[in-house]
Each structure stands twice: as structure tokens, then as C-alpha cells.
Amino acid sequence: GAVVSQHPSRVICKSGTSVKIECRSLDFQATTMFWYRQFPKQSLMLMATSNEGSKATYEQGVEKDKFLINHASLTLSTLTVTSAHPEDSSFYICSASDLQGQEKLFFGSGTQLSVL
Amino acid sequence: KQEVTQIPAALSVPEGENLVLNCSFTDSAIYNLQWFRQDPGKGLTSLLLIQSSQREQTSGRLNASLDKSSGRSTLYIAASQPGDSATYLCAVTGSRLTFGEGTQLTVNP
């Protein structure tokens, strides 16, 4: 089946640094990719939707200047957490769809971000 | 605004038991419903996808049903095993993808 690769799986950084998370669709072209955040014992919360070649659409309350999303190709989307702070510590997961987000979604394995 | 509720929030059963997880949603205008499994600290694994025109899907020991008119879905797990222990999430796709809070399942040997 389709595979989405997310890297890194875990990152620990100092407050104020920026962290980039990559999400790749390995055997299909992802026209739409989604980024989620999950705090402990809570469900996934959609942060933003990105379509290849266009600007990402952010959910209400998500700062676009803090969470930079780039979807430059049909197989790669990146999420950069800029000037990370401890409250940004969370589990970040990407997912990809090849049919405008209406069909089956494939998820990355997630990135556990810890900001000290 | 679509709301997805999963009951129970947590479930602990002995190995071998058949069990049912419930998912309800408030807006029946959906394209599909998916059930996922999430292991601690890991991403999601898609288990079953039910299109809005379908009533159920089966994969191995898993069976998911969908009653769109009543806004309900169930995930049936037959002959549960300790390896089934995980959090199970349902998600509906309408104008957007909305997840439930999940059911944390523990299957005891």
C-alpha cells in the first residue's frame, strides 16, 4: 500500500531554534498533505492543509509565521517550527492524499518534538 | 461544525473477547469514515475506510459498519488479542477531516 515517510521521528531542541519536519509520499503523488498536532491524551488537531504549488491553508488559531509549510513537489511537504518554545512540544503527524483529500489518507509515523 | 464522539474512552478486556467500539458524528453530510489505530508515540495506521454509500467493510478480524442517517459507526473486533492494544480513532471526511477523541483499548493476556 501507499507509504508516507516522516522524518525525523524525534527531535529535542533548545528554545528559540527552528526545527524542520519532512513528509514524503514514497509511491504516489500527494496533491494534498495535511499537518496535525497531538498533545498527550488528546486527539489529532488539524493545523494546516497544503496543496502542491500553492500556499497552505491554516486552521484558526495556528500561526502561519510560526509553522511554515512548504509543499514544493508532489512528494514532499515540510513543516518548519520557527523559534520553537516549550509550549510547541507536541507530536506532529503528516498525512497525504492523492485525490483532493477525499479519499483514503496515509499517515506518517509522526515526529515527537521536545523543546527545552 | 462536525463533532465526532467515541465511546467508550477506554476499554479493558480479556484476551479472546469480542468487542465493539462506537463512533458518532453530528453532521451526516460525509464522504467517508475511517477507522485508525494509533500505538503510543507512533503515527496512525488506517484500518478500514467506508465510503458514504457503503454500509460496512471487513478486514480480517475487523468489521466496521456505517449508518450515515443516524450518524453512527461501529468497529467490531473479533477474538481480541494483546497485540490489539492501542488507541482506536475514527475520523469522518466532510468539508474537512474530523477526528474523534479515540478509544484506548487494552487486551489483557
Coordinates of C-alpha atoms in Angstrom, one line a residue:
Chain A
G1 CA 0.0 0.0 0.0
A2 CA 0.9 3.6 -0.1
V3 CA 3.6 4.8 2.2
V4 CA 4.3 8.2 3.8
S5 CA 7.7 8.7 5.3
Q6 CA 8.1 11.3 8.0
H7 CA 11.4 12.4 9.4
P8 CA 12.8 12.9 12.0
S9 CA 10.9 10.6 14.4
R10 CA 12.1 12.5 17.4
V11 CA 13.8 15.8 17.9
I12 CA 15.0 17.6 21.0
C13 CA 15.9 21.3 20.6
K14 CA 16.7 24.4 22.6
S15 CA 14.1 27.1 22.9
G16 CA 14.5 29.6 20.1
T17 CA 15.8 27.3 17.5
S18 CA 13.9 26.2 14.4
V19 CA 13.0 22.6 13.5
K20 CA 12.1 21.2 10.1
I21 CA 10.0 18.1 9.7
E22 CA 9.8 16.4 6.4
C23 CA 6.9 14.4 5.0
R24 CA 7.3 12.3 1.8
S25 CA 4.9 10.2 -0.2
L26 CA 7.0 7.3 -1.4
D27 CA 4.9 5.6 -4.0
F28 CA 2.3 8.1 -5.0
Q29 CA 1.8 11.7 -5.8
A30 CA 0.3 13.6 -3.0
T31 CA -1.6 16.6 -4.3
T32 CA -2.8 17.4 -0.8
M33 CA -0.9 17.0 2.5
F34 CA -2.1 17.6 6.0
W35 CA -0.3 18.5 9.2
Y36 CA -1.6 17.6 12.6
R37 CA -0.6 18.2 16.1
Q38 CA -1.4 15.9 19.0
F39 CA -0.9 16.8 22.7
P40 CA -0.8 14.0 25.2
K41 CA -4.0 12.1 25.6
Q42 CA -5.8 14.3 23.1
S43 CA -7.0 13.7 19.6
L44 CA -5.3 14.9 16.5
M45 CA -5.9 18.5 15.6
L46 CA -5.5 19.7 12.1
M47 CA -3.0 22.5 11.8
A48 CA -3.0 23.2 8.1
T49 CA -3.7 21.8 4.6
S50 CA -1.2 22.2 1.9
N51 CA -1.7 21.7 -1.8
E52 CA 1.3 21.3 -4.1
G53 CA 2.4 24.6 -5.6
S54 CA 0.2 26.8 -3.5
K55 CA 0.1 28.4 -0.1
A56 CA -1.1 26.3 2.8
T57 CA -4.4 26.9 4.4
Y58 CA -4.1 27.2 8.2
E59 CA -6.7 26.4 10.8
Q60 CA -7.9 29.0 13.1
G61 CA -5.5 29.7 15.9
V62 CA -2.5 28.3 14.1
E63 CA 0.2 30.9 13.4
K64 CA 1.3 30.7 9.8
D65 CA 4.5 32.6 10.5
K66 CA 5.4 30.2 13.3
F67 CA 4.6 27.0 11.4
L68 CA 5.9 27.4 7.9
I69 CA 4.7 24.8 5.5
N70 CA 6.2 24.2 2.1
H71 CA 4.7 21.8 -0.4
A72 CA 7.1 22.4 -3.4
S73 CA 6.6 19.0 -5.0
L74 CA 4.0 16.2 -5.3
T75 CA 6.0 14.0 -3.0
L76 CA 7.4 16.4 -0.3
S77 CA 5.9 18.7 2.2
T78 CA 7.9 20.3 5.1
L79 CA 6.8 21.8 8.3
T80 CA 9.2 24.2 10.0
V81 CA 8.5 25.2 13.6
T82 CA 10.3 28.6 13.8
S83 CA 11.7 29.9 17.1
A84 CA 10.3 26.9 19.0
H85 CA 9.2 27.3 22.6
P86 CA 8.4 24.6 25.2
E87 CA 4.7 25.0 24.5
D88 CA 5.4 23.8 21.0
S89 CA 6.4 20.5 22.3
S90 CA 4.0 18.0 20.8
F91 CA 3.6 15.1 18.5
Y92 CA 3.4 16.2 14.9
I93 CA 1.9 14.0 12.2
C94 CA 1.5 14.5 8.5
S95 CA -0.8 12.7 6.1
A96 CA -1.2 12.6 2.4
S97 CA -3.9 12.1 -0.1
D98 CA -3.8 11.7 -3.8
L99 CA -7.3 12.7 -4.6
Q100 CA -8.0 16.1 -3.2
G101 CA -8.2 14.9 0.3
Q102 CA -11.5 13.0 -0.1
E103 CA -10.1 9.5 -0.3
K104 CA -8.1 7.3 2.0
L105 CA -5.4 9.1 3.9
F106 CA -2.0 7.7 4.6
F107 CA -0.1 8.9 7.6
G108 CA 3.5 9.4 8.5
S109 CA 4.9 7.8 11.6
G110 CA 5.0 11.1 13.5
T111 CA 7.6 13.4 15.0
Q112 CA 7.9 13.9 18.7
L113 CA 9.2 17.4 19.3
S114 CA 10.6 18.3 22.7
V115 CA 11.6 21.9 23.2
L116 CA 13.8 22.5 26.3
Chain B
K1 CA -19.5 22.2 12.8
Q2 CA -18.9 18.5 12.7
E3 CA -18.3 16.8 16.1
V4 CA -17.1 13.2 16.4
T5 CA -17.6 11.3 19.7
Q6 CA -16.2 8.0 20.6
I7 CA -17.4 5.7 23.3
P8 CA -16.0 4.3 25.5
A9 CA -12.9 6.5 26.1
A10 CA -11.2 3.4 27.5
L11 CA -11.8 -0.3 27.4
S12 CA -10.0 -3.2 29.1
V13 CA -11.0 -6.7 28.1
P14 CA -9.5 -10.2 28.5
E15 CA -7.9 -11.9 25.5
G16 CA -10.3 -13.7 23.2
E17 CA -13.3 -11.4 23.8
N18 CA -15.3 -9.9 21.0
L19 CA -15.7 -6.1 21.4
V20 CA -17.4 -3.1 19.8
L21 CA -16.1 0.4 19.6
N22 CA -18.6 3.2 18.9
C23 CA -18.2 6.4 16.9
S24 CA -20.9 9.0 16.4
F25 CA -20.9 12.2 14.3
T26 CA -23.3 15.1 14.2
D27 CA -23.3 16.0 10.5
S28 CA -24.3 13.2 8.2
A29 CA -23.0 15.0 5.1
I30 CA -19.8 13.0 4.9
Y31 CA -17.8 11.4 2.1
N32 CA -16.3 8.6 4.1
L33 CA -15.4 7.4 7.5
Q34 CA -12.2 5.8 8.5
W35 CA -11.0 3.9 11.5
F36 CA -7.4 4.2 12.6
R37 CA -5.1 2.6 15.1
Q38 CA -2.5 4.5 17.0
D39 CA 0.2 2.9 19.0
P40 CA 1.8 5.1 21.7
G41 CA 4.2 7.7 20.3
K42 CA 3.5 6.4 16.7
G43 CA 1.6 7.6 13.7
L44 CA -1.7 6.3 12.6
T45 CA -2.4 3.1 10.7
S46 CA -5.5 3.1 8.6
L47 CA -7.7 0.1 9.4
L48 CA -10.8 0.5 7.4
L49 CA -12.4 3.1 5.1
I50 CA -16.1 3.1 4.5
Q51 CA -17.5 5.3 1.7
S52 CA -20.7 7.1 2.4
S53 CA -22.6 4.8 0.0
Q54 CA -21.4 1.7 1.8
R55 CA -22.7 0.1 5.0
E56 CA -19.8 -1.9 6.1
Q57 CA -16.2 -3.0 5.5
T58 CA -14.3 -6.0 6.7
S59 CA -10.6 -6.8 7.1
G60 CA -9.6 -9.9 8.9
R61 CA -10.9 -9.8 12.5
L62 CA -12.2 -6.2 12.0
N63 CA -15.6 -5.2 10.8
A64 CA -16.8 -1.6 10.6
S65 CA -20.3 -0.5 9.9
L66 CA -21.7 2.8 8.9
D67 CA -25.2 4.2 9.4
K68 CA -24.9 7.6 7.9
S69 CA -28.5 8.6 8.6
S70 CA -28.1 8.1 12.3
G71 CA -24.6 9.4 12.4
R72 CA -23.0 6.2 13.8
S73 CA -20.3 3.8 13.1
T74 CA -19.1 0.8 15.0
L75 CA -15.8 -1.1 14.9
Y76 CA -16.1 -4.7 15.8
I77 CA -13.0 -6.7 16.8
A78 CA -13.4 -10.4 16.9
A79 CA -11.3 -12.7 19.2
S80 CA -9.2 -9.8 20.6
Q81 CA -5.5 -10.3 21.2
P82 CA -3.0 -8.4 23.3
G83 CA -1.5 -7.1 20.1
D84 CA -4.7 -5.2 19.5
S85 CA -4.0 -3.0 22.5
A86 CA -3.8 0.6 21.1
T87 CA -5.9 3.7 20.7
Y88 CA -8.5 3.5 18.0
L89 CA -9.6 6.7 16.3
C90 CA -12.5 7.3 13.9
A91 CA -12.5 10.2 11.5
V92 CA -15.1 11.5 9.1
T93 CA -14.4 13.4 5.9
G94 CA -17.0 16.0 5.1
S95 CA -16.0 19.6 4.3
R96 CA -12.9 18.7 6.4
L97 CA -11.5 15.7 8.2
T98 CA -12.6 15.5 11.8
F99 CA -11.3 13.0 14.3
G100 CA -12.8 11.6 17.5
E101 CA -11.0 11.6 20.8
G102 CA -10.3 7.9 20.5
T103 CA -10.9 4.7 22.5
Q104 CA -7.9 3.3 24.4
L105 CA -8.1 -0.4 24.2
T106 CA -6.2 -2.8 26.4
V107 CA -6.4 -6.5 25.8
N108 CA -5.1 -8.5 28.8
P109 CA -3.4 -11.9 28.3

